[in-house]
Coordinates of C-alpha atoms and ligand atoms in Angstrom, one line a residue:
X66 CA 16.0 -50.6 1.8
X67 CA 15.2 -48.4 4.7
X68 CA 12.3 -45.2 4.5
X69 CA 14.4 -42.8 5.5
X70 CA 16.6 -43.6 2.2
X71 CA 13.7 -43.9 0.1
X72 CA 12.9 -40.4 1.1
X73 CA 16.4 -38.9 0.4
X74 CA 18.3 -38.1 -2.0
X75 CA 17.6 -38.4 -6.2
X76 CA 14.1 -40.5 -6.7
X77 CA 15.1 -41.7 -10.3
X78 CA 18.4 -43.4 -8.6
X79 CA 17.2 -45.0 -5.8
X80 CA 16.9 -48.9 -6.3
X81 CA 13.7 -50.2 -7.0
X82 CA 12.1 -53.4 -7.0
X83 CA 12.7 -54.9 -10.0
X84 CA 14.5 -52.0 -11.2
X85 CA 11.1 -50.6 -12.8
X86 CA 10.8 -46.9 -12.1
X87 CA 7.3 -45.9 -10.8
X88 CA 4.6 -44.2 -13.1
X89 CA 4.1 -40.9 -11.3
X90 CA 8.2 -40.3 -12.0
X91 CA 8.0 -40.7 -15.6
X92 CA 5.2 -38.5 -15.8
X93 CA 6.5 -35.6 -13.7
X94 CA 9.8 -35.4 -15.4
X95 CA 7.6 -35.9 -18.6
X96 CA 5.5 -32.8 -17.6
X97 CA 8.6 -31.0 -17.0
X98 CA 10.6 -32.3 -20.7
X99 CA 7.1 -30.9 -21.9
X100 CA 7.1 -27.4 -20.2
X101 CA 10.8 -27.1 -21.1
X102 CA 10.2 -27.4 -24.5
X103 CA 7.0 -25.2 -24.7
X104 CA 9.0 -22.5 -23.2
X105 CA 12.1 -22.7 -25.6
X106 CA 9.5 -22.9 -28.5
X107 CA 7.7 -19.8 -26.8
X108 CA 11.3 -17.6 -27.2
X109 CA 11.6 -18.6 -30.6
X110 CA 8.4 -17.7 -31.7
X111 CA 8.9 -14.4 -29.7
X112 CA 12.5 -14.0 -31.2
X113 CA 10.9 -14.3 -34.2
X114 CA 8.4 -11.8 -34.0
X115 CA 10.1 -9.3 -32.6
X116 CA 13.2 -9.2 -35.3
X117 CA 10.7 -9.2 -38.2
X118 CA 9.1 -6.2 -36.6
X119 CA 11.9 -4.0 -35.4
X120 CA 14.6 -5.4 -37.9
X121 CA 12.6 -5.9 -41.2
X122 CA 14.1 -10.1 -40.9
X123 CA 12.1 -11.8 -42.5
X124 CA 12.6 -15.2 -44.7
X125 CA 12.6 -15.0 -48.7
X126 CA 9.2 -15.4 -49.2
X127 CA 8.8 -13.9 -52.5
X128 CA 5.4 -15.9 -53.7
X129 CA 5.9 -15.2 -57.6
X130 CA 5.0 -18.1 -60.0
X131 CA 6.0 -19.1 -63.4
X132 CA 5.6 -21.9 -65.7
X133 CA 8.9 -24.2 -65.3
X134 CA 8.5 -25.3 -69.0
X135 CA 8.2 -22.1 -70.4
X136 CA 11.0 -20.4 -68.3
X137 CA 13.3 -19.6 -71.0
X138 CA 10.2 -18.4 -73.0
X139 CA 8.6 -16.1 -70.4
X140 CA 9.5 -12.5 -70.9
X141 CA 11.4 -11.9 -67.8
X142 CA 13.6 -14.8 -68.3
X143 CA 14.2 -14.6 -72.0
X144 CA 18.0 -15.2 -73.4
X145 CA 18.5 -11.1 -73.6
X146 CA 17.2 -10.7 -70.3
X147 CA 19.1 -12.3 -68.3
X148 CA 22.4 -11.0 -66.6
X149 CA 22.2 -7.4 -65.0
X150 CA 19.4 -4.7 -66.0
X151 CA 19.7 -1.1 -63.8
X152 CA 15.8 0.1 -63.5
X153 CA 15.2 3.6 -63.3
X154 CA 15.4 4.1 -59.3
X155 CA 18.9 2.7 -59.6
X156 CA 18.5 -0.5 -58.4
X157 CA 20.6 -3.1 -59.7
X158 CA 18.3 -6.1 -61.2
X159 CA 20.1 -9.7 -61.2
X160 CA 17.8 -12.5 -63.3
X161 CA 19.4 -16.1 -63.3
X162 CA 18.0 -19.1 -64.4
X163 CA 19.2 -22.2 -62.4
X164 CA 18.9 -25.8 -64.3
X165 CA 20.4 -28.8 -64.0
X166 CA 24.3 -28.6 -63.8
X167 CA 25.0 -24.6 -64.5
X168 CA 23.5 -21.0 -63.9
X169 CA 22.5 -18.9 -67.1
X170 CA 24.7 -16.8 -67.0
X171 CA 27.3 -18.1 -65.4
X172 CA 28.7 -14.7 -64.3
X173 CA 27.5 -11.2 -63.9
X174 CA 28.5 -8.0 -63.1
X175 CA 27.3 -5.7 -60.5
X176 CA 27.8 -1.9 -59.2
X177 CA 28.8 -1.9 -55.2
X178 CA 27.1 0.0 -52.9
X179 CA 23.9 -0.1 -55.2
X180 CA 20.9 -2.0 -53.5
X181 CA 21.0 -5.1 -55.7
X182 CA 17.6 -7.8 -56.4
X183 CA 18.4 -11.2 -57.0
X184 CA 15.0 -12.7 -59.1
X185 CA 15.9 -16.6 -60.1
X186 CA 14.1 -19.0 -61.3
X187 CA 14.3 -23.2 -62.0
X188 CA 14.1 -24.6 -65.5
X189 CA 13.9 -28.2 -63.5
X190 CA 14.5 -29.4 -60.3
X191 CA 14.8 -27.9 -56.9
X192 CA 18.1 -25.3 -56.7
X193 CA 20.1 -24.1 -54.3
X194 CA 21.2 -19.8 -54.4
X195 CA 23.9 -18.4 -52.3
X196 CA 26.7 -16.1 -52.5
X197 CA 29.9 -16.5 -50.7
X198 CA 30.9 -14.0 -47.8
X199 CA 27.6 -12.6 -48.0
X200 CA 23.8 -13.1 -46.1
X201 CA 22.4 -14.2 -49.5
X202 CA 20.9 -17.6 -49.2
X203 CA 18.1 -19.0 -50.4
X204 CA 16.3 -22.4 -52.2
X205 CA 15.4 -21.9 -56.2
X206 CA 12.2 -24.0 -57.0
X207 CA 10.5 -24.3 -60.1
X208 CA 7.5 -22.9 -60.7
X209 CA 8.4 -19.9 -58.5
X210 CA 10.3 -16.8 -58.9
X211 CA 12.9 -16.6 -56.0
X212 CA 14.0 -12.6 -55.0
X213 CA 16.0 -12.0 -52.5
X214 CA 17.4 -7.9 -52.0
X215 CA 20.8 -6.9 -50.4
X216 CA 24.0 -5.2 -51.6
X217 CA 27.6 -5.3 -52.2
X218 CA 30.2 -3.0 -50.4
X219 CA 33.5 -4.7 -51.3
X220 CA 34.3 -4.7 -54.9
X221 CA 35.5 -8.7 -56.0
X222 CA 34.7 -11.9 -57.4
X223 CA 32.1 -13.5 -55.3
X224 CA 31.7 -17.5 -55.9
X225 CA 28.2 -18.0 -55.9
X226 CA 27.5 -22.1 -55.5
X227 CA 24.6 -24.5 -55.7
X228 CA 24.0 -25.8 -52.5
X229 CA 21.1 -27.6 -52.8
X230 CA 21.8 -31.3 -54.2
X231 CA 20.0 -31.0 -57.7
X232 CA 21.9 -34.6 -58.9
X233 CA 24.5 -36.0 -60.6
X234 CA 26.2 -32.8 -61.5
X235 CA 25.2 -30.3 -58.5
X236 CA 29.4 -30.7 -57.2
X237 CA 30.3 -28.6 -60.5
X238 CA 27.1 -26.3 -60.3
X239 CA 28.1 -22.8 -59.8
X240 CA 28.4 -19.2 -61.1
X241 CA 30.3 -16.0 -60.0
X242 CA 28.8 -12.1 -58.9
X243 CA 31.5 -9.5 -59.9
X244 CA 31.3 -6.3 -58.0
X245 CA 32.8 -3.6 -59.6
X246 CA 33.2 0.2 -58.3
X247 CA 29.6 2.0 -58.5
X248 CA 32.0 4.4 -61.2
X249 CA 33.6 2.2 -63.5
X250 CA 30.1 -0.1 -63.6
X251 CA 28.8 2.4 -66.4
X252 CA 31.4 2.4 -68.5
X253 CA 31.2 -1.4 -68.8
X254 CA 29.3 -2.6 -72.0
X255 CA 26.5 -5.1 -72.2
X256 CA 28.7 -8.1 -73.4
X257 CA 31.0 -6.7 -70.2
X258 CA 28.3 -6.5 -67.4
X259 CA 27.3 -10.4 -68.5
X260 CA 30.3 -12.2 -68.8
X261 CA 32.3 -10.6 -66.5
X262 CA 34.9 -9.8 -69.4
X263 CA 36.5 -6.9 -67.4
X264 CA 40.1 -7.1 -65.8
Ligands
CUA133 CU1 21.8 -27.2 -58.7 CU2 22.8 -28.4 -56.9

């Protein structure tokens, strides 16, 4: 092996002795895995910050807590509570309790084009919350009340799945959101608006 071809060319093909490559390679392309990966990590953390701030992104992070044992006891998560509530400002109020295999209720009703909150809760183990065709996603654990806010413009049946494997039975878990026309959602009764008894 000659100097001149030592010199030239790619330094991690050339042929060694012993076919070792030599220490102060590794650790320059080390150095540069390492300042690759800082700078990637750096645009994240800057992508990060800069949609939370100008686009209001930010992860569910609602930091409620509640008794798992006592969920069906609790106030907010009582038998008549659950299903869809309209508060005075119009907003559309979704409670759901998610426990191992089914959502309680397992479908409700809600007015489109009405900003809508989503509050859920575990009576067990960790859940999984999404709703089909739509950005609403996130993970229901117990002892925490899960919210997530958004709202529906099409009118239709929207699956809304477990997707978080809970055990044996998390395949069959699932419920259904109804949007109905923000008219016709008021003339819908209470039985109606729960169990999606409509059409
Ligand atoms: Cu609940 Cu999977």
């Amino acid at each position: 092996m000659s100097a001149a071809n030592e010199e030239s060319g790619n330094n991690l093909q050339r042929p060694l002795a012993g076919g070792i490559i030599p220490e102060q390679e590794v650790v320059k392309t080390e150095r540069r895995w390492f300042w690759t990966v800082r700078a990637a990590l750096g645009i994240i953390v800057v992508v990060i910050t800069v949609t939370a701030a100008t686009n209001h992104l930010h992860p569910p992070s609602n930091s409620q807590t509640i008794d798992p044992a006592l969920v069906y006891q609790s106030r907010e998560f009582s038998e008549t509570n659950l299903g869809t509530a309209i508060e005075p400002d119009g907003t559309a109020v979704v409670r759901f309790i998610a426990q191992q295999y089914s959502f309680v209720p397992h479908c409700v009703t809600l007015p489109a084009d009405t900003p809508v909150v989503f509050r859920l809760t575990s009576a067990d183990v960790i859940h999984g919350f999404l709703v089909a065709d739509t950005n609403i996603n996130t993970m229901v654990v117990p002892g925490y009340i899960s919210e997530v806010r958004s709202s529906f413009k099409t009118p239709g049946d929207y699956v809304m799945p477990c997707h978080e494997f809970c055990g044996i039975g998390h395949a069959g878990m699932a419920a259904r959101v109804r949007v109905v026309s923000r008219e016709s959602f008021p003339l819908l009764s209470a039985t109606e608006r729960l169990r999606c008894a409509t059409k």
